[in-house]
């Protein structure tokens, strides 16, 4: 148990409404004790020690992974649960066609019943946190109440937690209230027995209330379901705040690109999951003299600065990265970031208490303990063998440990954005890169983002495009048609010549035989170079029916990409694009009904007319 005498308590808090809220929740949930998270290293260590002593986690090898631990979750609690995530707006229309909706009055009644007595036998932790650098004009403050020490220590890495946040709140400052419980009360004398506590799937709720700016989460202790500063606040609630206050809260990485002359530009990028977002954020360039540094790998908040440009902050303080597939080849910088002071979840454990996962770049060093706690021996001939690490296993690592972290990553004013990238996993049709002609054309490109479904996805025809507009499908806190309109309004609020240029990239083109046309990874720096040159006004470009594209010789080709490959990568596939138009017109845009901005319907008509003109 955390030694409460050593730390600040809720009685020391001067914010009257915060204290009142904490007392109300304590009366409802009936915890055995209340502890205020003060953000100190001493408190972090005590919480970790408590988890180790209770068998909830394993301390890793101090030489190989200093000051790091491994947790294994319950098999029912391994990822965000989309079907149990709700936008409880006043009406279904306000939540929109892409969100799960429940009436907020009905949902609060259900959840209040579940919360009643749910923290019995547990400690309630109160976590004051800042999303974004402390005191930044772009940052927002929140307070999470939870009964999970796992959540507290993850929040201490992922956000700025503690006394300084309370100082910023003062006696009456605004905060987003975030309530969380694992949903498993303990009877007198009962313990978790070293097992991950959570509720059955039907009692898991991750609820956002956009009108009242509240987050209520119950039954899951994992990731974005429980670390409420992340997707719940930083995207679902923040997207609503951004709509009302005239800024953008986006599922985007932020990186800094510096050319050989020492000039830097900042780029944001939005990709659906499994499209290489973290790898791009921490990319190691293959072009001599060019440098890429990380500002953020997952979320960007953008507001206009005094000079009329859009400035972005990374509201997070850490990385909650997917472990499988992370290797020295795919993302050396992420491995270094997670080499110490890191929380691992659902990866495999080696005999000498190091971690291993599929795609780490080397074979398992002997028998392992898999994420279920069972012995696991690598069988290279058995393709059906269950993985040792869960496919969504994670590392939680401090961002300041990343060797390529940009010096500006905590600048409270943010960084000026020169370019915004959208992209998806598309083996055909979509070229390597093209640029929007203007802001609204860029919004159109963001609205049609998608990835092709593979044959491995059951019950969906292979080749079907699964649309994920702006990579925000699971994270937009209101009607997505209105969200498109908000992007258009943000563009109108700025000067056209100061707005970021918008691009669509696709690293995933294949030949008809299934061969990759583009090597990706560090070679994506060659595309970033052309994007940088577009921002400088020096790029070699050609106007096409789909937008502005590089000439065939505009991008420095890697040695293993032939001129023919390059022509294929930069070809406008007119027939393929006409099918794309038909899919958008028939299957995608109709979902948004009257909420679809007229500007986007016009963009689609223009694209179709351009393609038909090119065909004739």
XYZ file of C-alpha atoms in Angstrom:
616
model
C 0.000 0.000 0.000
C 1.241 3.500 -0.886
C 2.428 5.334 2.239
C -0.116 8.149 2.324
C 1.720 10.015 5.078
C 4.605 10.824 2.722
C 2.484 12.376 0.008
C 0.054 15.226 -0.486
C -3.576 14.217 0.172
C -6.923 15.309 -1.221
C -7.349 17.445 1.917
C -4.469 19.625 0.679
C -6.290 20.435 -2.594
C -7.644 24.006 -2.812
C -10.003 23.435 -5.792
C -13.452 23.261 -4.159
C -15.314 21.590 -7.062
C -12.562 19.000 -7.489
C -12.682 18.047 -3.804
C -16.489 17.936 -3.939
C -16.388 15.633 -7.023
C -13.818 13.305 -5.424
C -15.948 13.035 -2.274
C -19.084 12.284 -4.331
C -17.315 9.503 -6.249
C -15.830 8.088 -3.045
C -19.314 7.951 -1.506
C -20.594 6.105 -4.600
C -17.698 3.676 -5.111
C -16.714 3.121 -1.418
C -12.928 2.628 -1.701
C -10.867 1.615 1.333
C -8.542 4.609 0.908
C -7.961 7.693 -1.280
C -4.493 8.555 -2.637
C -3.572 11.656 -4.612
C -1.100 11.045 -7.451
C 1.570 13.703 -6.968
C 3.740 12.806 -9.980
C 6.810 12.033 -7.870
C 9.354 9.341 -8.711
C 9.022 8.064 -5.125
C 5.293 7.493 -5.503
C 5.761 5.813 -8.901
C 8.283 3.397 -7.358
C 6.017 2.593 -4.402
C 3.117 1.799 -6.734
C 5.336 -0.449 -8.887
C 6.652 -2.203 -5.769
C 3.080 -2.786 -4.626
C 2.155 -4.340 -7.996
C 5.246 -6.588 -7.905
C 4.502 -7.716 -4.345
C 0.908 -8.578 -5.279
C 2.061 -10.621 -8.269
C 0.380 -8.272 -10.760
C 3.635 -7.656 -12.633
C 7.211 -8.921 -12.952
C 10.275 -6.783 -12.458
C 12.571 -7.122 -15.490
C 16.332 -7.710 -15.655
C 17.998 -4.588 -14.223
C 20.930 -4.865 -16.636
C 18.866 -5.396 -19.772
C 15.735 -3.358 -18.974
C 16.529 -1.115 -15.980
C 13.608 0.125 -13.864
C 11.072 -1.733 -16.057
C 8.190 -4.150 -15.453
C 5.948 -6.530 -17.384
C 2.181 -6.875 -16.843
C -0.038 -9.551 -18.399
C -3.692 -8.644 -18.816
C -6.789 -10.814 -18.771
C -7.398 -12.363 -22.233
C -10.724 -10.469 -22.410
C -8.981 -7.126 -21.875
C -6.288 -6.714 -24.521
C -7.270 -3.734 -26.692
C -9.666 -0.863 -27.193
C -13.197 -2.279 -27.393
C -14.967 -0.382 -30.174
C -18.339 -2.067 -29.565
C -18.287 -0.985 -25.918
C -17.171 2.602 -26.648
C -19.982 5.158 -26.699
C -20.558 8.797 -27.616
C -23.474 9.673 -25.351
C -24.562 12.875 -27.083
C -28.080 14.193 -26.482
C -29.288 12.757 -29.805
C -28.151 9.946 -32.078
C -27.800 12.447 -34.934
C -25.265 14.489 -32.935
C -23.158 11.364 -32.337
C -23.379 10.606 -36.053
C -23.373 7.422 -38.146
C -19.841 6.285 -37.247
C -20.244 6.263 -33.444
C -22.055 3.952 -31.017
C -24.756 6.026 -29.331
C -26.665 5.566 -26.087
C -28.942 8.153 -24.502
C -26.778 9.922 -21.867
C -29.456 9.815 -19.149
C -29.969 6.079 -19.650
C -26.213 5.396 -19.777
C -25.461 7.384 -16.619
C -28.185 5.459 -14.808
C -26.655 2.119 -15.913
C -23.127 3.183 -15.024
C -24.082 4.689 -11.675
C -25.479 1.273 -10.765
C -22.227 -0.408 -11.829
C -20.055 2.150 -9.990
C -21.966 1.659 -6.748
C -19.517 -0.040 -4.363
C -17.187 -0.964 -7.243
C -13.987 0.151 -5.439
C -14.653 -1.800 -2.245
C -11.405 -3.389 -1.075
C -9.344 -1.106 -3.310
C -7.596 2.254 -3.172
C -9.040 5.176 -5.133
C -6.343 7.190 -6.890
C -6.912 10.809 -7.926
C -4.684 11.766 -10.886
C -4.452 15.482 -11.800
C -2.881 15.596 -15.287
C -2.036 17.943 -18.132
C -2.432 16.982 -21.761
C 0.339 19.050 -23.300
C 3.209 21.010 -21.773
C 2.328 22.588 -18.430
C 0.926 26.071 -18.955
C 0.752 25.845 -22.771
C -2.104 27.856 -24.327
C -2.918 24.710 -26.339
C -2.906 22.293 -23.348
C -5.925 21.024 -21.383
C -6.141 19.778 -17.805
C -7.951 16.687 -16.585
C -8.392 14.681 -13.396
C -8.774 10.908 -13.545
C -10.190 8.910 -10.664
C -9.234 5.219 -10.879
C -8.838 2.139 -8.708
C -5.981 0.753 -10.828
C -2.325 1.317 -9.863
C -1.458 0.149 -13.416
C -3.401 3.130 -14.744
C -1.645 5.528 -12.352
C 1.879 4.499 -13.343
C 1.012 4.529 -17.062
C -0.556 7.985 -16.722
C 2.616 9.158 -14.947
C 4.550 8.273 -18.121
C 1.931 9.255 -20.719
C 0.931 12.646 -19.231
C 2.254 15.348 -16.888
C 0.872 14.324 -13.493
C 0.860 15.883 -10.065
C 1.222 18.933 -7.876
C 2.087 21.365 -10.694
C -1.210 20.534 -12.365
C -3.067 21.342 -9.138
C -1.151 24.642 -9.006
C -2.385 25.459 -12.527
C -5.967 24.519 -11.576
C -5.848 26.852 -8.578
C -9.158 27.205 -6.753
C -11.550 27.151 -9.716
C -9.706 26.218 -12.951
C -11.387 24.099 -15.647
C -10.646 20.381 -15.849
C -12.159 17.418 -17.687
C -13.459 14.899 -15.101
C -12.471 11.317 -15.995
C -13.882 8.440 -13.932
C -12.491 4.916 -14.254
C -12.843 1.600 -12.435
C -11.670 -1.891 -13.297
C -15.110 -2.975 -12.110
C -14.047 -5.729 -9.729
C -14.643 -4.962 -6.048
C -12.896 -7.121 -3.457
C -14.617 -8.716 -0.474
C -13.010 -8.401 2.991
C -9.682 -10.263 2.926
C -9.983 -11.037 -0.807
C -7.111 -10.187 -3.211
C -6.667 -10.269 -7.000
C -4.400 -13.287 -6.530
C -1.957 -11.954 -9.071
C -4.702 -11.867 -11.734
C -5.506 -8.813 -13.855
C -8.782 -7.344 -12.544
C -11.545 -6.392 -14.986
C -15.273 -6.879 -15.562
C -16.977 -9.216 -18.078
C -17.265 -7.831 -21.640
C -20.985 -7.005 -21.280
C -20.144 -4.724 -18.332
C -17.310 -2.878 -20.086
C -18.241 0.709 -20.962
C -16.013 3.477 -22.310
C -18.369 6.447 -22.389
C -17.817 9.998 -23.558
C -20.409 12.682 -22.766
C -19.649 15.490 -25.247
C -22.135 18.056 -23.897
C -20.914 17.832 -20.304
C -17.265 17.041 -21.275
C -17.126 13.972 -19.040
C -15.532 10.543 -19.460
C -16.879 7.504 -17.587
C -15.052 4.199 -18.086
C -15.908 0.908 -16.396
C -14.682 -2.673 -16.547
C -11.470 -2.465 -18.592
C -7.984 -1.751 -17.283
C -6.269 -1.679 -20.675
C -4.799 1.110 -22.795
C -7.125 3.695 -24.254
C -10.061 2.231 -22.312
C -8.418 3.103 -18.993
C -5.698 5.726 -19.619
C -8.404 8.323 -20.082
C -6.079 11.158 -21.059
C -5.224 9.335 -24.283
C -7.953 8.578 -26.839
C -10.898 9.523 -24.591
C -9.782 13.038 -23.667
C -7.083 13.847 -26.246
C -9.292 12.873 -29.195
C -12.975 12.177 -28.451
C -13.612 14.982 -25.951
C -10.867 17.243 -27.363
C -12.381 17.014 -30.862
C -15.597 18.486 -29.397
C -13.668 21.205 -27.530
C -11.722 21.918 -30.745
C -14.939 22.257 -32.753
C -16.367 24.722 -30.234
C -13.132 26.690 -29.767
C -11.858 26.757 -33.386
C -8.845 24.413 -33.352
C -8.002 20.826 -34.373
C -7.533 17.711 -32.182
C -6.142 15.019 -34.457
C -4.904 11.423 -34.528
C -1.574 12.549 -36.006
C 2.151 12.193 -35.485
C 4.324 15.322 -35.553
C 7.854 15.244 -36.939
C 10.617 17.731 -37.679
C 12.454 17.486 -41.001
C 15.773 19.324 -41.434
C 17.516 19.636 -44.804
C 21.316 19.621 -45.364
C 21.363 23.443 -45.213
C 19.939 23.323 -41.679
C 16.424 24.581 -42.510
C 13.648 22.780 -40.607
C 9.959 22.232 -41.247
C 7.345 20.456 -39.152
C 4.993 17.858 -40.612
C 1.930 16.114 -39.138
C 0.558 12.828 -40.495
C -2.620 10.777 -39.974
C -2.688 7.079 -40.873
C -5.098 4.296 -39.836
C -3.674 1.590 -37.566
C -1.013 -0.745 -39.032
C 0.123 1.875 -41.546
C 3.477 2.803 -39.966
C 2.667 5.968 -38.001
C 5.152 5.421 -35.162
C 7.791 4.199 -37.627
C 7.469 7.418 -39.642
C 7.535 9.563 -36.486
C 10.909 8.039 -35.516
C 12.283 7.496 -39.021
C 16.027 7.307 -39.681
C 16.566 8.893 -43.136
C 18.464 7.090 -45.886
C 19.266 10.357 -47.722
C 22.558 11.866 -46.750
C 22.411 15.166 -44.889
C 18.708 14.960 -44.015
C 17.504 14.645 -40.427
C 14.158 13.594 -38.942
C 13.223 14.180 -35.300
C 10.107 13.268 -33.315
C 7.689 15.725 -31.697
C 4.912 13.165 -31.214
C 3.902 9.735 -32.504
C 0.113 9.639 -32.086
C -1.833 12.839 -31.349
C -1.539 16.465 -32.484
C -3.464 19.487 -31.241
C -3.272 22.445 -33.630
C -4.224 26.088 -33.031
C -3.565 29.312 -34.902
C -0.654 31.340 -33.558
C -0.305 35.125 -33.511
C 1.409 34.996 -36.921
C -1.600 33.275 -38.545
C 0.065 29.875 -38.909
C -1.172 26.614 -37.377
C 0.938 25.494 -34.399
C 0.906 21.918 -33.079
C 1.673 20.338 -29.737
C 1.947 16.681 -28.800
C -0.414 16.489 -25.800
C 1.243 13.287 -24.554
C 4.468 12.832 -22.580
C 5.144 9.210 -23.541
C 4.693 6.519 -26.164
C 2.110 3.742 -25.831
C 3.580 1.765 -28.704
C 2.653 -1.561 -30.278
C 5.507 -3.994 -29.552
C 5.137 -6.737 -32.229
C 6.941 -5.755 -35.419
C 9.099 -3.183 -33.625
C 12.702 -4.065 -34.447
C 16.075 -2.459 -35.092
C 15.126 -2.384 -38.789
C 11.579 -1.053 -38.495
C 12.090 1.375 -35.596
C 15.444 1.399 -33.824
C 14.579 4.633 -32.011
C 11.441 3.114 -30.439
C 13.498 0.185 -29.133
C 15.959 2.601 -27.532
C 13.098 4.660 -26.043
C 11.723 1.475 -24.440
C 15.091 0.203 -23.157
C 14.578 1.485 -19.569
C 11.931 3.027 -17.260
C 9.284 1.243 -19.336
C 6.048 -0.637 -18.645
C 5.514 -3.617 -20.955
C 2.092 -5.243 -21.313
C 1.327 -8.676 -22.810
C 4.753 -9.352 -24.341
C 6.708 -12.571 -23.704
C 9.243 -13.008 -20.910
C 12.655 -14.639 -21.428
C 14.307 -16.939 -18.891
C 16.598 -14.104 -17.767
C 13.641 -11.683 -17.379
C 14.037 -9.718 -20.607
C 11.185 -9.191 -23.107
C 10.570 -10.710 -26.558
C 7.885 -10.413 -29.199
C 7.203 -11.478 -32.758
C 8.998 -9.268 -35.270
C 11.634 -8.086 -32.767
C 14.288 -9.042 -35.318
C 15.778 -12.169 -33.755
C 14.657 -15.638 -32.710
C 13.424 -16.346 -29.207
C 16.445 -16.960 -26.928
C 15.260 -20.336 -25.647
C 11.991 -21.168 -23.882
C 9.806 -18.189 -23.013
C 6.842 -17.471 -20.788
C 4.121 -16.259 -23.152
C 1.612 -13.518 -22.371
C -0.799 -16.122 -20.951
C 1.892 -17.188 -18.436
C 2.556 -20.535 -20.174
C 5.845 -21.968 -21.431
C 6.371 -21.174 -25.123
C 9.046 -22.632 -27.395
C 9.529 -21.130 -30.830
C 8.647 -23.557 -33.631
C 9.751 -22.030 -36.936
C 8.001 -24.745 -38.933
C 4.620 -24.209 -37.269
C 2.906 -21.256 -38.928
C -0.238 -21.827 -36.843
C 1.574 -21.537 -33.501
C -0.102 -19.005 -31.226
C 2.066 -15.910 -30.751
C 4.148 -15.528 -27.595
C 3.224 -11.828 -27.374
C -0.306 -10.604 -27.977
C -0.546 -8.842 -31.393
C -1.623 -5.651 -29.559
C 0.978 -5.937 -26.780
C 2.479 -2.606 -25.765
C 5.347 -0.645 -24.294
C 4.780 2.545 -22.295
C 7.967 4.613 -22.494
C 8.846 8.237 -21.642
C 9.109 10.351 -24.827
C 12.239 12.087 -23.544
C 14.082 8.739 -23.792
C 13.665 8.667 -27.576
C 17.084 9.409 -29.145
C 15.465 11.384 -31.985
C 13.137 13.497 -29.821
C 13.073 17.062 -31.173
C 14.327 19.869 -28.890
C 10.992 21.655 -29.493
C 8.813 18.712 -28.438
C 7.708 20.440 -25.201
C 7.619 24.022 -26.520
C 4.421 25.426 -24.932
C 3.771 27.543 -28.048
C 3.878 24.439 -30.258
C 5.633 24.056 -33.605
C 4.527 25.694 -36.896
C 3.060 23.104 -39.271
C 4.143 23.258 -42.921
C 2.564 20.036 -44.190
C -0.193 17.577 -43.254
C -0.036 14.011 -44.587
C -2.838 11.480 -44.962
C -2.362 7.888 -46.023
C -3.532 4.301 -45.873
C -2.490 0.795 -46.865
C -3.393 0.602 -50.566
C -1.668 -1.987 -52.818
C -3.056 -0.372 -55.975
C -4.603 2.816 -57.439
C -3.287 5.393 -54.928
C 0.156 6.718 -55.994
C 3.219 7.044 -53.759
C 2.439 10.721 -53.094
C 0.269 13.528 -54.382
C -0.477 17.029 -53.107
C -3.837 18.736 -52.719
C -4.400 21.849 -54.839
C -5.802 23.779 -51.874
C -7.076 23.330 -48.305
C -10.556 22.064 -49.241
C -9.047 19.570 -51.674
C -6.876 18.422 -48.773
C -9.959 18.020 -46.559
C -11.452 15.896 -49.354
C -8.341 13.681 -49.357
C -8.569 13.318 -45.563
C -12.253 12.396 -45.812
C -11.611 9.426 -48.161
C -8.651 7.831 -46.310
C -8.851 4.080 -46.158
C -6.961 0.803 -46.193
C -7.598 -2.255 -48.325
C -8.920 -5.259 -46.444
C -6.782 -8.373 -46.948
C -7.931 -11.954 -47.425
C -7.058 -12.558 -43.759
C -10.059 -10.489 -42.651
C -13.029 -12.807 -42.304
C -16.491 -11.908 -43.621
C -15.200 -8.967 -45.687
C -14.400 -9.348 -49.397
C -10.651 -8.994 -50.052
C -9.936 -5.745 -51.876
C -12.752 -3.900 -50.083
C -11.689 -0.425 -48.946
C -12.298 0.140 -45.256
C -12.613 3.919 -44.974
C -11.133 5.639 -41.924
C -11.521 9.384 -42.583
C -8.605 11.399 -41.180
C -7.725 8.139 -39.299
C -10.320 9.442 -36.801
C -13.127 6.910 -37.275
C -12.898 5.442 -33.730
C -11.985 8.786 -32.147
C -14.264 11.569 -33.407
C -16.472 12.734 -30.533
C -19.379 13.979 -32.656
C -21.006 13.620 -36.103
C -18.198 13.019 -38.592
C -19.969 14.987 -41.336
C -19.849 18.004 -39.011
C -16.202 17.184 -38.310
C -15.448 17.495 -42.071
C -17.263 20.849 -42.024
C -15.151 21.965 -39.042
C -11.967 21.296 -41.018
C -13.324 23.473 -43.844
C -14.169 26.233 -41.349
C -10.663 26.087 -39.828
C -9.257 26.590 -43.332
C -11.494 29.629 -43.890
C -10.207 31.152 -40.632
C -6.614 31.275 -41.937
C -4.754 32.911 -44.828
C -4.467 30.475 -47.749
C -0.754 31.188 -48.156
C -0.050 30.369 -44.480
C -2.050 27.136 -44.271
C -0.124 23.847 -44.269
C 0.022 22.058 -47.625
C -1.850 18.739 -47.575
C -0.568 15.472 -49.108
C -1.742 11.896 -49.551
C 0.991 9.226 -49.295
C 0.941 5.482 -49.882
C 4.015 3.424 -48.984
C 2.162 0.155 -49.667
C 1.947 -0.159 -53.471
C 2.488 -3.644 -54.892
C 2.956 -5.183 -58.326
C 0.331 -7.555 -59.741
C 2.580 -10.372 -58.468
C 2.477 -8.997 -54.918
C 6.004 -7.499 -54.830
C 6.471 -4.269 -52.885
C 7.167 -1.382 -55.268
C 8.561 0.891 -52.553
C 10.913 -0.216 -49.722
C 9.373 2.087 -47.074
C 10.899 2.583 -43.617
C 13.923 4.937 -43.829
C 13.438 5.390 -47.575
C 10.206 7.274 -46.860
C 12.581 10.169 -46.121
C 12.897 10.499 -49.923
C 9.180 11.312 -50.118
C 9.528 13.701 -47.154
C 12.288 15.488 -49.095
C 9.901 16.132 -52.011
C 7.192 17.294 -49.575
C 9.754 19.638 -47.967
C 10.618 20.995 -51.440
C 6.900 21.567 -52.178
C 6.728 23.702 -49.015
C 9.830 25.600 -50.196
C 8.399 26.082 -53.683
C 11.347 24.284 -55.307
C 9.845 20.837 -56.012
C 9.537 19.344 -59.487
C 5.785 18.876 -59.970
C 3.179 18.047 -62.584
C -0.555 18.789 -62.465
C -2.730 15.688 -62.857
C -6.441 14.818 -62.658
C -6.041 13.814 -58.990
C -3.814 16.688 -57.800
C -0.209 17.853 -57.922
C 2.343 15.046 -58.277
C 6.119 14.655 -58.523
C 7.691 14.287 -61.936
C 9.249 10.841 -62.432
C 12.723 12.245 -61.624
C 11.584 14.448 -58.690
C 12.109 11.853 -55.935
C 15.580 10.414 -55.212
C 15.176 6.743 -56.070
C 16.546 4.046 -53.747
C 18.950 1.642 -55.472
C 16.394 -1.178 -55.564
C 13.622 0.885 -57.217
C 13.856 0.937 -61.012
C 12.698 3.780 -63.240
C 9.834 1.549 -64.364
C 8.849 0.981 -60.734
C 8.946 4.748 -60.180
C 6.695 5.345 -63.178
C 4.256 2.793 -61.764
C 4.394 4.389 -58.293
C 3.610 7.825 -59.755
C 1.094 6.766 -62.398
C -2.464 8.102 -62.374
C -4.560 4.939 -62.689
C -7.605 6.565 -64.294
C -9.783 3.431 -64.277
C -8.774 2.616 -60.697
C -9.594 6.155 -59.591
C -12.986 6.064 -61.342
C -13.771 2.934 -59.286
C -12.606 4.872 -56.214
C -15.030 7.700 -57.080
C -17.860 5.200 -57.469
C -17.092 3.594 -54.087
C -16.998 7.002 -52.351
C -20.199 8.133 -54.040
C -22.093 4.886 -53.414
C -20.759 3.463 -50.149
C -18.934 6.182 -48.216
C -20.364 9.697 -48.522
C -24.069 8.681 -48.309
C -23.505 7.632 -44.660
C -23.213 11.301 -43.693
C -26.461 12.407 -45.331
C -27.244 16.109 -44.926
C -24.179 16.524 -42.678
C -21.784 16.022 -45.630
C -20.388 19.451 -46.591
C -21.356 20.556 -50.098
C -17.699 21.445 -50.707
C -16.726 17.755 -50.492
C -19.495 16.619 -52.834
C -18.230 19.253 -55.313
C -14.642 17.975 -54.915
C -15.835 14.470 -55.792
C -17.643 15.777 -58.891
C -14.529 17.688 -59.958
C -12.323 14.618 -59.510
C -14.694 12.506 -61.600
C -14.844 15.156 -64.354
C -11.023 15.421 -64.398
C -10.637 11.640 -64.682
C -13.218 11.336 -67.471
C -11.554 14.179 -69.361
C -8.172 12.433 -69.038
C -9.683 9.156 -70.269
C -11.196 10.816 -73.327
